[in-house]
Short mmCIF file of C-alpha atoms in Angstrom, two decimals:
data_model
loop_
_atom_site.label_atom_id
_atom_site.label_comp_id
_atom_site.label_asym_id
_atom_site.label_seq_id
_atom_site.Cartn_x
_atom_site.Cartn_y
_atom_site.Cartn_z
CA MET A 282 -74.76 -57.14 -28.43
CA ALA A 283 -74.09 -53.52 -27.38
CA THR A 284 -70.84 -54.18 -25.53
CA LEU A 285 -69.47 -56.13 -28.48
CA LYS A 286 -70.04 -53.18 -30.75
CA ALA A 287 -68.69 -50.72 -28.19
CA LEU A 288 -65.51 -52.77 -27.89
CA LYS A 289 -65.07 -52.86 -31.63
CA ILE A 290 -65.38 -49.08 -31.87
CA ARG A 291 -62.96 -48.66 -28.98
CA ILE A 292 -60.36 -50.91 -30.65
CA GLY A 293 -60.71 -48.97 -33.87
CA SER A 294 -60.18 -45.66 -32.12
CA VAL A 295 -57.10 -46.88 -30.24
CA LYS A 296 -55.73 -48.25 -33.49
CA SER A 297 -56.02 -44.89 -35.22
CA THR A 298 -54.40 -43.18 -32.23
CA GLN A 299 -51.57 -45.65 -32.50
CA LYS A 300 -51.20 -44.83 -36.17
CA ILE A 301 -50.83 -41.15 -35.31
CA THR A 302 -48.29 -41.67 -32.54
CA LYS A 303 -46.32 -44.01 -34.76
CA ALA A 304 -46.20 -41.40 -37.52
CA MET A 305 -45.19 -38.71 -35.04
CA LYS A 306 -42.42 -40.93 -33.77
CA MET A 307 -41.12 -41.43 -37.29
CA VAL A 308 -41.25 -37.70 -38.01
CA ALA A 309 -39.41 -36.99 -34.76
CA ALA A 310 -36.76 -39.55 -35.64
CA ALA A 311 -36.16 -37.92 -39.02
CA LYS A 312 -36.07 -34.44 -37.52
CA LEU A 313 -33.87 -35.64 -34.71
CA ARG A 314 -31.12 -36.68 -37.04
CA ARG A 315 -31.08 -33.27 -38.66
CA ALA A 316 -31.29 -31.43 -35.34
CA GLN A 317 -28.53 -33.55 -33.87
CA GLU A 318 -26.26 -32.87 -36.82
CA ALA A 319 -27.00 -29.17 -36.53
CA ALA A 320 -26.25 -29.17 -32.80
CA GLU A 321 -22.97 -30.93 -33.41
CA ALA A 322 -22.03 -28.72 -36.37
CA GLY A 323 -22.39 -25.64 -34.17
CA ARG A 324 -20.06 -26.91 -31.48
CA PRO A 325 -16.67 -26.06 -33.08
CA TYR A 326 -17.59 -22.39 -33.37
CA ALA A 327 -18.85 -22.09 -29.82
CA GLU A 328 -15.85 -23.93 -28.41
CA ARG A 329 -13.32 -21.87 -30.33
CA LEU A 330 -14.99 -18.62 -29.41
CA GLU A 331 -15.06 -19.69 -25.79
CA THR A 332 -11.32 -20.40 -25.65
CA VAL A 333 -10.51 -17.13 -27.39
CA VAL A 334 -12.71 -15.12 -25.03
CA ALA A 335 -11.21 -16.93 -22.05
CA SER A 336 -7.62 -16.30 -23.09
CA LEU A 337 -8.34 -12.66 -23.91
CA ALA A 338 -10.25 -12.07 -20.71
CA ALA A 339 -7.35 -13.46 -18.71
CA LYS A 340 -5.05 -10.91 -20.37
CA VAL A 341 -7.29 -7.91 -20.07
CA ALA A 342 -7.39 -7.70 -16.28
CA SER A 343 -10.92 -7.09 -15.09
CA GLY A 344 -10.16 -3.53 -14.02
CA PRO A 345 -12.70 -0.75 -13.70
CA GLY A 346 -12.46 0.05 -17.42
CA SER A 347 -13.33 -3.41 -18.66
CA SER A 348 -16.64 -4.28 -20.23
CA PRO A 349 -19.59 -4.75 -17.84
CA LEU A 350 -20.44 -7.90 -19.80
CA LEU A 351 -17.22 -9.37 -18.41
CA ALA A 352 -16.92 -7.75 -14.99
CA GLY A 353 -20.62 -7.50 -14.08
CA THR A 354 -22.32 -4.54 -12.47
CA GLY A 355 -20.81 -5.20 -9.08
CA LYS A 356 -24.18 -6.25 -7.67
CA ASP A 357 -26.26 -9.37 -7.86
CA GLN A 358 -29.61 -8.05 -6.75
CA VAL A 359 -31.68 -8.49 -9.89
CA HIS A 360 -31.54 -11.81 -11.69
CA LEU A 361 -32.82 -12.45 -15.17
CA LEU A 362 -33.73 -16.04 -15.95
CA VAL A 363 -33.75 -16.72 -19.66
CA VAL A 364 -35.84 -19.85 -20.08
CA ALA A 365 -35.57 -21.50 -23.49
CA THR A 366 -38.21 -24.14 -24.24
CA SER A 367 -40.25 -24.97 -27.31
CA ASP A 368 -43.61 -23.89 -28.64
CA LYS A 369 -45.05 -27.36 -28.98
CA GLY A 370 -45.97 -30.03 -26.50
CA LEU A 371 -46.24 -33.79 -26.97
CA ALA A 372 -42.57 -34.15 -26.18
CA GLY A 373 -42.68 -35.97 -22.88
CA ALA A 374 -41.24 -34.07 -19.94
CA PHE A 375 -38.95 -31.94 -22.12
CA ASN A 376 -40.56 -28.56 -21.47
CA THR A 377 -41.59 -29.36 -17.92
CA ASN A 378 -38.07 -30.33 -16.91
CA ILE A 379 -36.56 -27.05 -18.07
CA ALA A 380 -39.35 -25.02 -16.52
CA ARG A 381 -39.07 -26.94 -13.26
CA LEU A 382 -35.34 -26.18 -13.00
CA ALA A 383 -36.02 -22.50 -13.68
CA ARG A 384 -38.87 -22.44 -11.18
CA ARG A 385 -36.72 -23.97 -8.45
CA ARG A 386 -34.01 -21.37 -9.11
CA ALA A 387 -36.56 -18.56 -9.05
CA GLN A 388 -37.89 -19.79 -5.70
CA GLU A 389 -34.37 -19.98 -4.28
CA LEU A 390 -33.55 -16.47 -5.42
CA THR A 391 -36.80 -15.06 -4.11
CA ALA A 392 -36.13 -16.70 -0.75
CA GLN A 393 -32.75 -14.95 -0.68
CA GLY A 394 -34.48 -11.64 -1.15
CA LYS A 395 -33.33 -11.13 -4.74
CA THR A 396 -35.50 -9.75 -7.48
CA VAL A 397 -36.29 -12.27 -10.20
CA LYS A 398 -37.17 -11.39 -13.77
CA ILE A 399 -38.03 -14.00 -16.33
CA TYR A 400 -37.50 -13.91 -20.07
CA THR A 401 -39.08 -16.84 -21.86
CA ILE A 402 -38.27 -18.19 -25.27
CA GLY A 403 -40.99 -20.66 -26.19
CA ARG A 404 -44.67 -20.78 -25.34
CA LYS A 405 -44.60 -23.95 -23.23
CA GLY A 406 -42.06 -22.67 -20.72
CA ARG A 407 -44.07 -19.51 -20.33
CA ALA A 408 -47.27 -21.44 -19.66
CA VAL A 409 -45.68 -23.40 -16.82
CA LEU A 410 -43.91 -20.44 -15.22
CA ALA A 411 -46.87 -18.08 -15.54
CA ARG A 412 -48.78 -20.13 -12.97
CA GLN A 413 -46.49 -19.00 -10.20
CA PHE A 414 -44.45 -16.10 -11.54
CA ARG A 415 -46.85 -14.28 -13.84
CA ASP A 416 -45.72 -10.84 -12.66
CA ASN A 417 -42.04 -11.68 -12.98
CA ILE A 418 -42.16 -12.40 -16.69
CA VAL A 419 -40.72 -9.35 -18.41
CA HIS A 420 -40.75 -10.56 -21.98
CA SER A 421 -41.76 -13.62 -24.01
CA VAL A 422 -40.93 -14.67 -27.50
CA GLU A 423 -42.35 -17.54 -29.50
CA PRO A 424 -39.71 -18.95 -31.80
CA GLY A 425 -41.95 -21.39 -33.67
CA ASP A 426 -40.19 -24.43 -35.07
CA LEU A 427 -36.88 -24.70 -33.22
CA GLY A 428 -35.26 -26.68 -36.00
CA LYS A 429 -35.73 -23.84 -38.46
CA LEU A 430 -34.45 -21.10 -36.19
CA GLY A 431 -31.32 -19.46 -37.59
CA PHE A 432 -28.49 -17.54 -36.04
CA ALA A 433 -30.07 -14.21 -36.99
CA GLU A 434 -33.00 -14.84 -34.63
CA ALA A 435 -30.72 -15.91 -31.79
CA ARG A 436 -28.70 -12.76 -32.40
CA ALA A 437 -31.85 -10.64 -32.15
CA TYR A 438 -32.79 -12.21 -28.80
CA ALA A 439 -29.23 -11.70 -27.55
CA ASP A 440 -29.21 -8.05 -28.65
CA ASP A 441 -32.49 -7.52 -26.83
CA ILE A 442 -31.12 -9.09 -23.65
CA ILE A 443 -27.89 -7.06 -23.86
CA ALA A 444 -29.87 -3.85 -24.39
CA ARG A 445 -31.87 -4.62 -21.26
CA TYR A 446 -28.64 -5.25 -19.37
CA GLN A 447 -27.19 -1.94 -20.51
CA ALA A 448 -30.38 -0.20 -19.48
CA GLY A 449 -29.75 -1.54 -15.99
CA GLU A 450 -32.73 -3.88 -15.85
CA PHE A 451 -30.78 -6.71 -14.25
CA ASP A 452 -27.36 -7.66 -12.86
CA VAL A 453 -27.02 -11.36 -13.61
CA ALA A 454 -28.50 -13.40 -16.44
CA THR A 455 -28.81 -17.17 -16.40
CA LEU A 456 -29.84 -19.28 -19.34
CA PHE A 457 -31.95 -22.43 -18.94
CA TYR A 458 -32.09 -25.06 -21.65
CA SER A 459 -31.89 -28.79 -22.16
CA HIS A 460 -28.50 -30.24 -22.96
CA PHE A 461 -28.71 -32.99 -25.56
CA LYS A 462 -26.72 -35.93 -24.25
CA SER A 463 -28.29 -38.74 -26.23
CA VAL A 464 -31.67 -39.71 -27.59
CA LEU A 465 -32.65 -41.08 -24.20
CA THR A 466 -31.09 -38.49 -21.90
CA GLN A 467 -31.51 -34.75 -22.08
CA ASP A 468 -30.29 -32.80 -19.10
CA PRO A 469 -31.97 -29.55 -18.14
CA THR A 470 -29.04 -27.19 -17.67
CA GLU A 471 -28.47 -23.70 -16.35
CA GLN A 472 -25.64 -21.50 -17.52
CA GLN A 473 -24.70 -18.00 -16.46
CA ILE A 474 -24.31 -15.79 -19.52
CA ILE A 475 -24.00 -12.29 -18.03
CA PRO A 476 -21.45 -11.61 -16.67
CA VAL A 477 -19.61 -14.20 -18.72
CA ALA A 478 -18.71 -17.28 -16.72
CA LEU A 479 -15.21 -18.07 -17.84
CA PRO A 480 -14.05 -21.64 -18.27
CA VAL A 481 -10.73 -22.52 -16.70
CA THR A 482 -8.05 -21.85 -19.30
CA LYS A 483 -6.25 -25.01 -20.15
CA GLY A 484 -2.70 -24.97 -21.56
CA ASP A 485 -3.36 -22.40 -24.25
CA THR A 486 -0.85 -22.34 -27.10
CA ALA A 487 -1.44 -18.67 -27.81
CA GLY A 488 -0.56 -17.84 -24.21
CA SER A 489 3.11 -18.66 -24.58
CA ALA A 490 3.78 -16.83 -27.84
CA VAL A 491 3.56 -13.10 -28.25
CA VAL A 492 0.27 -12.46 -30.00
CA GLU A 493 -0.35 -9.33 -31.98
CA TYR A 494 -3.80 -7.80 -31.70
CA GLU A 495 -5.59 -5.66 -34.20
CA PRO A 496 -7.05 -3.15 -33.32
CA SER A 497 -6.37 -3.93 -29.60
CA GLU A 498 -7.14 -6.55 -26.98
CA GLU A 499 -9.90 -4.43 -25.46
CA ALA A 500 -11.50 -3.66 -28.81
CA ILE A 501 -11.51 -7.31 -29.81
CA LEU A 502 -12.97 -8.32 -26.49
CA ASP A 503 -15.67 -5.65 -26.72
CA ASP A 504 -16.60 -7.06 -30.10
CA LEU A 505 -16.50 -10.67 -29.00
CA LEU A 506 -18.42 -10.52 -25.74
CA PRO A 507 -21.84 -9.67 -27.22
CA ARG A 508 -21.20 -12.16 -29.99
CA ASN A 509 -20.36 -14.80 -27.41
CA ILE A 510 -23.72 -14.29 -25.72
CA ALA A 511 -25.51 -14.65 -29.04
CA ILE A 512 -23.58 -17.84 -29.70
CA GLN A 513 -24.36 -19.31 -26.30
CA LEU A 514 -28.02 -18.56 -26.87
CA TYR A 515 -27.89 -20.05 -30.32
CA ARG A 516 -26.19 -23.16 -29.03
CA ALA A 517 -28.83 -23.49 -26.31
CA ILE A 518 -31.58 -23.30 -28.92
CA ARG A 519 -29.84 -25.87 -31.08
CA GLU A 520 -29.42 -28.20 -28.12
CA ASN A 521 -33.07 -27.64 -27.29
CA ALA A 522 -34.13 -28.49 -30.82
CA ALA A 523 -32.29 -31.81 -30.67
CA SER A 524 -33.51 -32.52 -27.15
CA GLU A 525 -37.09 -31.76 -28.11
CA GLN A 526 -37.05 -34.23 -30.96
CA GLY A 527 -35.27 -36.86 -28.88
CA SER A 528 -37.78 -36.43 -26.10
CA LYS A 529 -40.68 -36.49 -28.54
CA MET A 530 -39.40 -39.66 -30.13
CA THR A 531 -39.18 -41.45 -26.78
CA ALA A 532 -42.59 -40.16 -25.72
CA MET A 533 -44.23 -41.24 -28.96
CA ASP A 534 -42.51 -44.61 -28.85
CA ASN A 535 -43.95 -45.16 -25.39
CA ALA A 536 -47.37 -44.02 -26.54
CA THR A 537 -47.27 -46.41 -29.50
CA ARG A 538 -46.29 -49.28 -27.23
CA ASN A 539 -49.01 -48.44 -24.73
CA ALA A 540 -51.58 -48.29 -27.52
CA GLY A 541 -50.40 -51.73 -28.67
CA ASP A 542 -50.86 -53.15 -25.18
CA LEU A 543 -54.29 -51.61 -24.95
CA ILE A 544 -55.30 -53.06 -28.32
CA LYS A 545 -54.13 -56.49 -27.22
CA ARG A 546 -56.14 -56.31 -24.03
CA LEU A 547 -59.23 -55.02 -25.76
CA SER A 548 -58.98 -57.69 -28.44
CA ILE A 549 -58.90 -60.45 -25.85
CA GLN A 550 -61.91 -58.90 -24.15
CA TYR A 551 -63.66 -58.61 -27.51
CA ASN A 552 -62.96 -62.24 -28.46
CA ARG A 553 -64.19 -63.49 -25.08
CA ALA A 554 -67.37 -61.51 -25.42
CA ARG A 555 -67.87 -62.79 -28.98
CA GLN A 556 -67.33 -66.42 -27.94
CA ALA A 557 -69.67 -66.00 -24.98
CA ALA A 558 -72.29 -64.64 -27.35
CA ILE A 559 -71.87 -67.59 -29.72
CA THR A 560 -72.07 -70.07 -26.85
CA THR A 561 -75.27 -68.54 -25.52
CA GLU A 562 -76.76 -68.54 -29.01
CA LEU A 563 -75.87 -72.22 -29.49
CA VAL A 564 -77.26 -73.13 -26.09
CA GLU A 565 -80.47 -71.33 -27.01
CA ILE A 566 -80.78 -73.12 -30.38
CA ILE A 567 -80.00 -76.56 -28.93
CA SER A 568 -82.33 -76.20 -26.00
CA GLY A 569 -84.97 -74.85 -28.39
CA ALA A 570 -84.57 -77.88 -30.66
CA GLU A 571 -84.73 -80.26 -27.69
CA ALA A 572 -87.95 -78.69 -26.50
CA LEU A 573 -89.68 -79.50 -29.80
CA MET B 838 0.88 -25.42 -46.42
CA LEU B 839 -1.32 -23.31 -44.21
CA HIS B 840 -4.10 -25.03 -42.33
CA PHE B 841 -7.22 -22.94 -42.79
CA GLU B 842 -10.59 -23.24 -41.07
CA LEU B 843 -13.69 -21.20 -41.68
CA VAL B 844 -16.39 -21.69 -39.07
CA THR B 845 -19.88 -20.24 -38.79
CA PRO B 846 -22.34 -20.82 -35.94
CA GLU B 847 -24.25 -23.16 -38.24
CA ARG B 848 -21.40 -25.35 -39.43
CA LEU B 849 -17.73 -25.85 -40.20
CA VAL B 850 -17.56 -24.39 -43.70
CA ARG B 851 -13.95 -25.17 -44.59
CA SER B 852 -11.13 -27.13 -43.09
CA GLU B 853 -8.30 -27.60 -45.54
CA ASP B 854 -4.66 -26.91 -46.30
CA VAL B 855 -4.12 -23.96 -48.59
CA HIS B 856 -1.29 -21.75 -49.81
CA MET B 857 -2.50 -18.36 -48.66
CA VAL B 858 -5.64 -16.65 -47.39
CA VAL B 859 -6.32 -12.91 -47.59
CA VAL B 860 -8.59 -11.81 -44.76
CA PRO B 861 -10.49 -8.50 -44.72
CA GLY B 862 -9.42 -7.23 -41.28
CA THR B 863 -10.99 -4.21 -39.61
CA ALA B 864 -7.74 -2.30 -39.93
CA GLY B 865 -7.05 -3.48 -43.47
CA ASP B 866 -6.70 -6.68 -45.47
CA PHE B 867 -3.96 -9.06 -44.44
CA GLY B 868 -2.58 -12.14 -46.09
CA VAL B 869 -1.71 -15.21 -44.09
CA LEU B 870 0.93 -17.67 -45.27
CA GLU B 871 2.35 -20.69 -43.53
CA GLY B 872 4.40 -19.78 -40.45
CA HIS B 873 2.63 -16.48 -39.80
CA ALA B 874 3.24 -14.96 -36.37
CA PRO B 875 0.42 -15.35 -33.80
CA PHE B 876 -2.17 -12.76 -34.58
CA MET B 877 -5.75 -11.85 -33.72
CA SER B 878 -7.99 -9.44 -35.50
CA THR B 879 -11.60 -8.54 -35.89
CA VAL B 880 -12.93 -8.87 -39.41
CA ARG B 881 -15.12 -6.47 -41.33
CA ASP B 882 -17.82 -7.61 -43.77
CA GLY B 883 -16.01 -8.42 -46.96
CA VAL B 884 -14.53 -11.04 -49.18
CA LEU B 885 -12.15 -13.76 -48.10
CA GLU B 886 -9.67 -14.83 -50.77
CA ILE B 887 -8.34 -18.36 -50.68
CA TYR B 888 -5.29 -19.24 -52.80
CA LYS B 889 -5.07 -23.03 -53.12
CA SER B 890 -1.58 -22.70 -54.63
CA GLY B 891 0.67 -19.80 -55.56
CA ALA B 892 -0.39 -19.48 -59.17
CA THR B 893 -4.15 -20.04 -59.21
CA THR B 894 -6.83 -17.41 -59.14
CA PRO B 895 -8.31 -17.16 -55.66
CA GLU B 896 -11.58 -18.65 -54.54
CA THR B 897 -13.68 -16.02 -52.82
CA ILE B 898 -16.11 -16.39 -49.95
CA ARG B 899 -18.19 -13.50 -48.64
CA ILE B 900 -18.13 -13.28 -44.89
CA GLU B 901 -19.97 -11.12 -42.41
CA GLY B 902 -19.17 -10.22 -38.84
CA GLY B 903 -16.26 -12.13 -37.56
CA PHE B 904 -12.95 -12.67 -36.08
CA ALA B 905 -9.66 -14.23 -37.24
CA GLU B 906 -7.02 -15.97 -35.21
CA VAL B 907 -3.60 -17.15 -36.37
CA ASN B 908 -1.70 -19.51 -34.14
CA ASP B 909 0.82 -22.30 -34.65
CA ARG B 910 -2.01 -24.60 -35.81
CA GLY B 911 -2.97 -22.28 -38.62
CA LEU B 912 -5.65 -19.74 -39.41
CA THR B 913 -9.16 -19.88 -37.99
CA VAL B 914 -11.81 -17.48 -39.21
CA LEU B 915 -15.00 -17.29 -37.16
CA ALA B 916 -17.74 -15.60 -39.17
CA GLU B 917 -21.41 -15.11 -38.48
CA LYS B 918 -22.26 -15.63 -42.12
CA ALA B 919 -20.33 -17.14 -45.00
CA GLU B 920 -21.48 -17.83 -48.52
#
């Protein structure tokens, strides 16, 4: 029976696929916990830095002498989209969602007559965006395993972006990444990083008291602004790492379940075919015996 | 007691009540005790000294690239690297 054999092979192959997806799901779950902890551990720093920058920026009036990282270049003609994704696929719609958000923004900006430049972090985001905006991509980096990426690397990307800003390559930079809400929901997010988008200052305790600054408010701010960009980038990568694993876990869970359904269906088909074969064989034997 | 926090981008390294912390500021080292006036300073690469109580020898942590803030809640040191 050729079909019987074919079915058996098919079931075996689906079973081994299921084994792989199940293992990948388990690996993602283990990595997720670590990535999630890392993303959460990084939050205090980013939050504290943000409040300090906000309270300082409010004091140092954005006059002509203030840092261009804070005040901007006075134009918004050239936009840089920094698209952070991952290098690996098999994570559901994780990479596609981020890239889609960036693509929509790029289309909007182009329609408004602005110049769009794209800076990709991660191979997958680049692959999606290159289809439509190949000539707009100014630089791409491949970070490898997001979970292992340290602050030093994020700092290097940030320094590169700041150097491009100072060279006058663009006026506004926006960062695209996936915000890790929970294992099931990851929101693709965009955040303006240059010039710094300031959060609304909420009842700051330092605001009421007289604070002494060393060396001076401006000097501290000049030191903090580039650092803040590096931190925002680092946070985005951390969030991405957690989102990627969460997304991968869900995707692999679905794949495992689908494989299970498929195995069940194929098994029923296989059993029917086997029984049919037995029945025909019996009928043949009995009718053969009767004929004697 | 002075509430002291040392934070790096990777994690919250310390959050504890101590007697005094000596911070390597850009314009010179400064010690922070309880009730210090509000103060902000950039930090140079150097060694942070933590005195758990008045008499003990300090615990030292090397920090790189950072920023210190003293407010009524205590001292917060944000460093890029701490070991």
